[in-house]
Amino acid sequence: MLSIASKRPLALSARSVVGIGRTMATAKEKSQPVPDENENVEISLPETSFEGYMLEPPSLNYSATKGSLLQMFKDMVIIRRMEMACDALYKAKKIRGFCHLSVGQEAIAVGIENAITKRDSVITSYRCHGFTYMRGASVQAVLAELMGKRSGVSFGKGGSMHLFAPGFYGGNGIVGAQVPVGAGLAFAHQYKNEDACSFTLYGDGASNQGQVFESFNMAKLWNLPVVFCCENNKYGMGTAAARSSAMTEYFKRGQYIPGLKVNGMDILAVYQASKFAKEWCLSGKGPLVLEYETYRYGGHSMSDPGTTYRTRDEIQHMRSKNDPIAGLKMHLLELGIATEEEVKAYDKAARKYVDEQVELADKSAPPEAKLSILFEDVYVKGTETPTLRGRIPEDTWDFTKNDFLVRD
């Protein structure tokens, strides 16, 4: 049986994040080596892949290993299957509250992760499930969090919009608020002289936020190694980009910061652009603004049918002509990296793996019904203040007693 197991090392943590580690296959499944996985193939991108602003776009031609292309395909299939599982769990009322899916946008999370290292930082908005998985969390840990389970990446406290993993700083629910935090992550890399940068993502709907432009200004003043990434999926909630933005060329929004527009539906273009962006920042050139032009097949969130402000024909056209998974599959077949039967087997294995992860997440326990859980993770363990003031004196928490200060 063909396995979808990742070849990347697992990042396990005893306490900080439960279930971390992209264990994409069951213990019974053994990974089979990909024939000639280290063999290079030549990639030639269409001329429409990039558009530069105050810079020369990256080369349209580059080399990649067969193994890396196959891994990117497997990663996107896993994320697609995971998001479809989220859809079903939400409709079954096992996931409640806000839930924003990234079906159609998988190439961005996968392309970025394959172009960077674990030393780099990633932060994004609330469409974050795929990023969490790519940064190291298992599907089970992601789904468990969405279902409010203790084994979730945020221990069942955060839900869909507040997912975290090593080197991944969320999942942030306030529109645009993660952008200055991403600039801060870049400042930390610079301050510590680390060979790393920050990929800071936001949507076209957040692009007009004042804090975004404040972050641009500070990043340029200090020449921070930050890549500001606008995921332009054409609609901010139910509003078309042209109706909310006087200028929709988001890669030019940095004004004094160079920019690059990328075909976000082509993972080979996303990978090349992300690699270029990291090299740009680490070479001392300062920040960069990327615009990943992409598309979400579903609504803004699970409560949005997504068909009242755009036509079904538009959605179907994007699905049939621009799907990132179908596009990479075509390359795998053309380059002789996989056969049609093998591709089908990978998809079947992904479906089986995600189904298993859904079952494990569903069976896991919710947080215990005890008040002390509310005060966990406010401080790093061992650095707590003696007490944490509550809304009223009777709500003040005593970390030594692990109980309320003045209650019997």
Coordinates of C-alpha atoms in Angstrom, one line a residue:
M1 CA 0.0 0.0 0.0
L2 CA 1.3 3.5 -0.8
S3 CA 1.9 5.6 2.2
I4 CA 1.4 9.4 2.6
A5 CA 3.9 9.6 5.5
S6 CA 6.0 12.7 5.7
K7 CA 9.7 12.5 5.6
R8 CA 10.1 15.6 7.7
P9 CA 11.3 15.2 11.3
L10 CA 8.6 15.3 14.0
A11 CA 8.6 18.1 16.5
L12 CA 7.3 16.6 19.8
S13 CA 6.6 18.7 22.9
A14 CA 5.6 17.3 26.3
R15 CA 3.3 20.1 27.2
S16 CA 3.2 23.1 25.0
V17 CA 1.2 21.6 22.1
V18 CA -0.6 18.3 22.4
G19 CA -0.5 16.0 19.4
I20 CA 2.2 17.8 17.5
G21 CA 4.0 15.9 14.8
R22 CA 2.8 15.3 11.2
T23 CA 2.3 11.5 11.7
M24 CA 0.4 11.2 8.4
A25 CA 0.2 7.4 8.4
T26 CA -0.9 4.8 10.9
A27 CA 1.6 2.5 12.6
K28 CA 0.5 -0.4 10.3
E29 CA 1.4 1.6 7.2
K30 CA 5.1 1.6 6.2
S31 CA 6.5 4.3 3.9
Q32 CA 7.7 3.0 0.6
P33 CA 10.6 5.0 -0.9
V34 CA 9.7 7.1 -3.9
P35 CA 11.7 5.9 -7.0
D36 CA 14.5 8.4 -7.7
E37 CA 13.0 10.9 -5.2
N38 CA 16.2 12.9 -5.1
E39 CA 16.4 13.2 -8.9
N40 CA 16.0 16.8 -10.1
V41 CA 13.4 17.8 -12.7
E42 CA 13.2 21.1 -14.5
I43 CA 10.2 23.4 -13.8
S44 CA 9.1 26.0 -16.3
L45 CA 6.4 28.4 -15.1
P46 CA 4.1 30.4 -17.3
E47 CA 5.0 34.1 -17.9
T48 CA 1.8 35.0 -16.0
S49 CA 3.1 33.4 -12.8
F50 CA 4.7 36.6 -11.4
E51 CA 4.4 40.4 -11.6
G52 CA 7.0 42.5 -9.8
Y53 CA 6.9 46.0 -8.3
M54 CA 10.3 47.7 -7.7
L55 CA 12.1 44.4 -8.2
E56 CA 13.0 41.8 -10.8
P57 CA 10.6 38.8 -10.4
P58 CA 12.1 35.4 -9.6
S59 CA 13.2 33.1 -12.5
L60 CA 10.4 31.2 -14.2
N61 CA 12.8 28.2 -14.5
Y62 CA 14.2 26.2 -11.6
S63 CA 15.0 22.7 -10.5
A64 CA 13.1 20.6 -7.9
T65 CA 13.4 17.0 -6.7
K66 CA 10.7 14.5 -7.6
G67 CA 10.4 13.7 -4.0
S68 CA 9.6 17.3 -3.0
L69 CA 6.9 17.7 -5.7
L70 CA 5.3 14.4 -4.6
Q71 CA 5.4 15.5 -1.0
M72 CA 3.7 18.8 -1.9
F73 CA 0.9 16.9 -3.7
K74 CA 0.4 14.6 -0.6
D75 CA 0.3 17.6 1.7
M76 CA -2.3 19.4 -0.3
V77 CA -4.5 16.3 -0.6
I78 CA -4.3 15.9 3.2
I79 CA -5.3 19.5 3.8
R80 CA -8.2 19.2 1.3
R81 CA -9.4 16.0 3.0
M82 CA -9.0 17.6 6.5
E83 CA -11.1 20.7 5.5
M84 CA -13.8 18.5 4.0
A85 CA -13.9 16.6 7.3
C86 CA -14.3 19.9 9.1
D87 CA -17.2 20.7 6.8
A88 CA -18.9 17.4 7.7
L89 CA -18.2 17.7 11.4
Y90 CA -19.6 21.3 11.5
K91 CA -22.8 20.2 9.7
A92 CA -23.0 17.3 12.3
K93 CA -22.8 20.0 15.0
K94 CA -19.6 18.5 16.4
I95 CA -17.7 21.7 15.5
R96 CA -19.5 24.9 16.7
G97 CA -18.8 28.6 16.5
F98 CA -16.7 30.2 13.8
C99 CA -15.1 27.9 11.2
H100 CA -13.3 29.2 8.1
L101 CA -12.1 26.6 5.5
S102 CA -9.3 27.0 3.0
V103 CA -10.6 24.6 0.3
G104 CA -9.0 26.0 -3.0
Q105 CA -6.2 27.8 -1.2
E106 CA -4.1 24.8 -0.2
A107 CA -1.1 25.8 -2.4
I108 CA -0.2 28.7 -0.2
A109 CA 0.3 26.9 3.1
V110 CA 2.1 24.0 1.4
G111 CA 4.2 26.1 -1.0
I112 CA 5.4 28.4 1.8
E113 CA 6.3 25.6 4.2
N114 CA 8.3 23.7 1.5
A115 CA 10.2 26.9 0.8
I116 CA 11.2 27.7 4.4
T117 CA 12.6 25.9 7.5
K118 CA 11.4 25.4 11.0
R119 CA 13.6 28.3 12.1
D120 CA 11.3 30.7 10.3
S121 CA 8.1 32.0 11.8
V122 CA 4.6 31.9 10.3
I123 CA 1.5 33.8 11.5
T124 CA -1.8 34.2 9.8
S125 CA -5.5 35.1 10.3
Y126 CA -8.4 32.7 11.0
R127 CA -8.2 30.5 7.8
C128 CA -5.4 28.6 9.5
H129 CA -6.1 24.9 9.6
G130 CA -3.7 24.0 6.8
F131 CA -0.9 26.2 8.1
T132 CA -1.2 24.5 11.5
Y133 CA -0.9 21.1 9.9
M134 CA 2.1 22.1 7.8
R135 CA 3.9 23.6 10.8
G136 CA 3.8 20.2 12.6
A137 CA 0.4 19.5 14.1
S138 CA -1.4 16.2 13.4
V139 CA -4.8 16.2 11.8
Q140 CA -6.1 14.7 15.0
A141 CA -4.8 17.7 17.1
V142 CA -6.3 20.2 14.7
L143 CA -9.7 18.5 14.6
A144 CA -9.7 17.9 18.3
E145 CA -9.2 21.6 18.9
L146 CA -12.1 22.4 16.5
M147 CA -14.3 20.1 18.5
G148 CA -13.2 21.6 21.9
K149 CA -11.2 18.5 23.0
R150 CA -8.4 18.5 25.6
S151 CA -6.0 16.9 23.0
G152 CA -6.4 19.8 20.7
V153 CA -3.5 22.1 19.8
S154 CA -4.8 24.7 22.2
F155 CA -6.2 22.2 24.6
G156 CA -9.8 22.8 23.4
K157 CA -9.8 26.4 24.5
G158 CA -9.2 28.2 21.2
G159 CA -11.3 26.6 18.5
S160 CA -11.0 27.1 14.7
M161 CA -9.4 30.6 14.8
H162 CA -6.8 30.0 17.5
L163 CA -4.5 27.2 16.5
F164 CA -0.8 27.1 17.3
A165 CA 2.2 24.9 16.6
P166 CA 6.0 25.3 17.1
G167 CA 7.0 28.2 14.9
F168 CA 3.4 29.0 14.1
Y169 CA 1.8 31.9 16.0
G170 CA -1.8 31.5 15.0
G171 CA -4.7 31.6 13.9
N172 CA -5.8 35.1 14.9
G173 CA -9.4 36.1 15.0
I174 CA -9.1 39.9 15.0
V175 CA -8.9 41.2 11.4
G176 CA -5.4 42.4 10.6
A177 CA -4.2 42.2 14.2
Q178 CA -1.6 39.5 13.4
V179 CA 0.3 41.8 11.0
P180 CA 2.1 43.9 13.7
V181 CA 2.8 40.7 15.6
G182 CA 4.4 39.2 12.5
A183 CA 6.6 42.3 12.3
G184 CA 7.5 41.7 15.9
L185 CA 8.5 38.1 15.1
A186 CA 10.8 39.5 12.4
F187 CA 12.3 41.9 14.8
A188 CA 13.0 39.0 17.2
H189 CA 14.8 37.1 14.4
Q190 CA 16.8 40.2 13.6
Y191 CA 17.6 41.0 17.2
K192 CA 18.9 37.5 17.9
N193 CA 20.9 37.4 14.6
E194 CA 18.9 34.4 13.5
D195 CA 19.1 33.2 9.9
A196 CA 15.3 33.3 9.7
C197 CA 12.4 35.5 8.6
S198 CA 8.7 35.9 9.4
F199 CA 6.0 35.1 6.9
T200 CA 3.0 37.3 8.0
L201 CA -0.2 36.5 6.2
Y202 CA -3.5 38.5 6.0
G203 CA -6.4 38.6 3.6
D204 CA -7.6 41.1 1.0
G205 CA -10.3 42.0 3.5
A206 CA -7.7 43.1 6.0
S207 CA -5.5 44.9 3.6
N208 CA -7.0 48.3 4.4
Q209 CA -6.4 48.1 8.1
G210 CA -4.3 50.9 9.5
Q211 CA -2.2 48.5 11.6
V212 CA -1.1 46.9 8.3
F213 CA 0.4 50.1 7.0
E214 CA 1.9 50.9 10.4
S215 CA 3.7 47.5 10.3
F216 CA 4.9 48.3 6.7
N217 CA 6.4 51.5 7.9
M218 CA 8.2 50.1 11.0
A219 CA 9.5 47.1 9.0
K220 CA 11.0 49.3 6.4
L221 CA 12.5 51.7 8.9
W222 CA 14.2 48.8 10.7
N223 CA 14.8 46.7 7.6
L224 CA 13.0 43.7 9.2
P225 CA 13.2 40.3 7.6
V226 CA 9.4 40.0 7.2
V227 CA 7.4 38.9 4.2
F228 CA 4.0 40.5 4.2
C229 CA 1.7 38.1 2.4
C230 CA -1.7 39.1 1.2
E231 CA -3.9 36.1 0.5
N232 CA -6.2 37.7 -2.1
N233 CA -9.1 35.3 -2.6
K234 CA -11.1 38.0 -4.3
Y235 CA -13.7 38.4 -1.5
G236 CA -13.6 39.9 2.0
M237 CA -16.5 38.1 3.6
G238 CA -19.2 38.8 0.9
T239 CA -17.6 41.9 -0.6
A240 CA -15.7 41.7 -3.8
A241 CA -12.2 43.2 -3.6
A242 CA -13.0 46.0 -6.1
R243 CA -15.9 47.2 -3.9
S244 CA -13.7 47.5 -0.7
S245 CA -10.3 48.5 -2.1
A246 CA -9.7 51.6 -4.3
M247 CA -6.5 49.8 -5.4
T248 CA -6.6 46.0 -5.7
E249 CA -2.9 45.6 -6.7
Y250 CA -2.1 44.5 -3.2
F251 CA 1.5 43.8 -3.9
K252 CA 2.1 47.5 -4.6
R253 CA 0.5 48.6 -1.3
G254 CA 3.8 48.7 0.4
Q255 CA 4.6 51.8 -1.7
Y256 CA 8.2 52.1 -0.5
I257 CA 8.5 48.3 -0.1
P258 CA 9.1 46.1 -3.2
G259 CA 6.3 43.7 -4.0
L260 CA 5.5 40.6 -6.0
K261 CA 2.3 39.2 -7.3
V262 CA 2.0 35.4 -7.5
N263 CA -0.4 32.9 -9.0
G264 CA -1.5 31.4 -5.7
M265 CA -3.4 28.6 -7.5
D266 CA -0.1 27.2 -8.8
I267 CA 1.9 25.6 -6.0
L268 CA 5.0 25.6 -8.2
A269 CA 4.8 29.4 -8.5
V270 CA 4.0 29.7 -4.8
Y271 CA 7.0 27.7 -3.9
Q272 CA 9.4 29.6 -6.1
A273 CA 8.1 33.0 -5.0
S274 CA 8.2 32.0 -1.3
K275 CA 11.8 30.8 -1.7
F276 CA 12.7 34.1 -3.5
A277 CA 11.0 36.1 -0.7
K278 CA 13.0 34.4 2.1
E279 CA 16.3 34.9 0.2
W280 CA 15.4 38.5 -0.3
C281 CA 14.8 39.2 3.4
L282 CA 17.8 37.2 4.6
S283 CA 20.1 39.1 2.1
G284 CA 19.5 42.3 4.1
K285 CA 17.2 43.9 1.6
G286 CA 14.5 44.3 4.2
P287 CA 10.7 43.5 4.0
L288 CA 8.8 42.4 0.9
V289 CA 5.1 42.4 0.1
L290 CA 3.7 39.3 -1.6
E291 CA 0.2 39.0 -3.1
Y292 CA -0.9 35.4 -3.5
E293 CA -3.8 35.6 -5.9
T294 CA -6.0 32.7 -4.9
Y295 CA -9.7 31.6 -4.5
R296 CA -11.8 30.0 -1.9
Y297 CA -14.4 27.5 -3.2
G298 CA -16.7 27.8 -0.2
G299 CA -18.1 30.7 1.6
H300 CA -16.3 33.1 3.9
S301 CA -17.2 30.8 6.8
M302 CA -19.4 27.8 7.4
S303 CA -22.4 30.2 7.9
D304 CA -21.9 31.7 4.5
P305 CA -23.2 29.7 1.5
G306 CA -20.9 31.7 -0.7
T307 CA -23.3 32.0 -3.6
T308 CA -25.2 35.2 -3.0
Y309 CA -22.4 37.5 -4.1
R310 CA -20.8 35.4 -6.9
T311 CA -22.1 33.0 -9.4
R312 CA -22.0 29.3 -9.3
D313 CA -20.4 29.4 -12.8
E314 CA -17.5 31.5 -11.4
I315 CA -16.9 28.9 -8.7
Q316 CA -17.1 26.0 -11.1
H317 CA -14.7 27.7 -13.5
M318 CA -12.1 28.1 -10.8
R319 CA -12.6 24.5 -9.6
S320 CA -12.3 23.0 -13.1
K321 CA -9.6 25.3 -14.6
N322 CA -7.4 26.5 -11.7
D323 CA -7.5 23.8 -8.9
P324 CA -4.0 23.7 -7.3
I325 CA -4.2 19.9 -6.6
A326 CA -5.3 19.1 -10.1
G327 CA -2.6 21.4 -11.5
L328 CA 0.2 19.6 -9.6
K329 CA -1.2 16.2 -10.5
M330 CA -0.9 17.1 -14.1
H331 CA 2.8 17.9 -13.6
L332 CA 3.4 14.6 -11.7
L333 CA 2.0 12.7 -14.6
E334 CA 3.8 14.7 -17.3
L335 CA 7.1 14.4 -15.5
G336 CA 6.7 10.7 -14.9
I337 CA 6.8 11.1 -11.1
A338 CA 3.6 9.2 -10.5
T339 CA 1.1 7.2 -12.5
E340 CA -2.7 7.8 -12.6
E341 CA -3.1 4.7 -10.4
E342 CA -0.5 5.9 -7.9
V343 CA -2.2 9.3 -7.6
K344 CA -5.5 7.6 -6.9
A345 CA -3.8 5.5 -4.3
Y346 CA -2.4 8.6 -2.6
D347 CA -5.8 10.2 -2.4
K348 CA -7.3 6.9 -1.1
A349 CA -4.6 6.7 1.6
A350 CA -5.2 10.4 2.5
R351 CA -8.9 9.8 2.9
K352 CA -8.2 6.7 5.1
Y353 CA -5.7 8.6 7.2
V354 CA -8.0 11.6 7.8
D355 CA -11.0 9.3 8.6
E356 CA -8.8 7.6 11.2
Q357 CA -7.8 11.0 12.6
V358 CA -11.4 12.2 12.8
E359 CA -12.4 9.1 14.8
L360 CA -9.5 9.6 17.2
A361 CA -10.3 13.3 17.7
D362 CA -14.0 12.6 18.2
K363 CA -13.3 10.0 20.9
S364 CA -10.9 12.2 22.8
A365 CA -12.0 13.8 26.0
P366 CA -13.1 17.4 26.5
P367 CA -11.3 19.5 29.1
E368 CA -12.3 18.6 32.7
A369 CA -15.0 20.7 34.2
K370 CA -12.8 22.5 36.7
L371 CA -12.0 26.2 37.1
S372 CA -8.2 25.8 37.3
I373 CA -8.1 25.0 33.6
L374 CA -9.2 28.6 32.9
F375 CA -6.0 29.9 34.5
E376 CA -3.6 27.6 32.8
D377 CA -1.2 29.0 30.1
V378 CA -1.7 32.6 31.3
Y379 CA 1.9 32.6 32.3
V380 CA 4.7 30.2 31.4
K381 CA 4.7 27.5 34.1
G382 CA 7.1 28.6 36.9
T383 CA 6.9 32.3 36.1
E384 CA 3.4 33.0 37.5
T385 CA 2.6 36.0 39.7
P386 CA 1.3 35.1 43.2
T387 CA -2.2 36.0 42.2
L388 CA -4.2 36.9 39.1
R389 CA -6.8 39.6 39.7
G390 CA -10.3 38.7 38.7
R391 CA -13.3 40.8 37.7
I392 CA -14.2 41.2 41.4
P393 CA -12.1 40.4 44.5
E394 CA -13.8 37.0 44.9
D395 CA -12.5 36.0 41.4
T396 CA -8.8 36.5 42.2
W397 CA -6.9 33.3 41.5
D398 CA -4.1 32.1 43.8
F399 CA -1.5 30.1 41.8
T400 CA 0.1 28.7 45.0
K401 CA -3.3 27.3 46.2
N402 CA -4.4 26.5 42.7
D403 CA -7.7 27.9 43.8
F404 CA -9.5 31.2 44.3
L405 CA -7.8 33.4 46.9
V406 CA -10.7 34.3 49.2
R407 CA -13.3 31.6 48.5
D408 CA -13.8 28.8 50.9

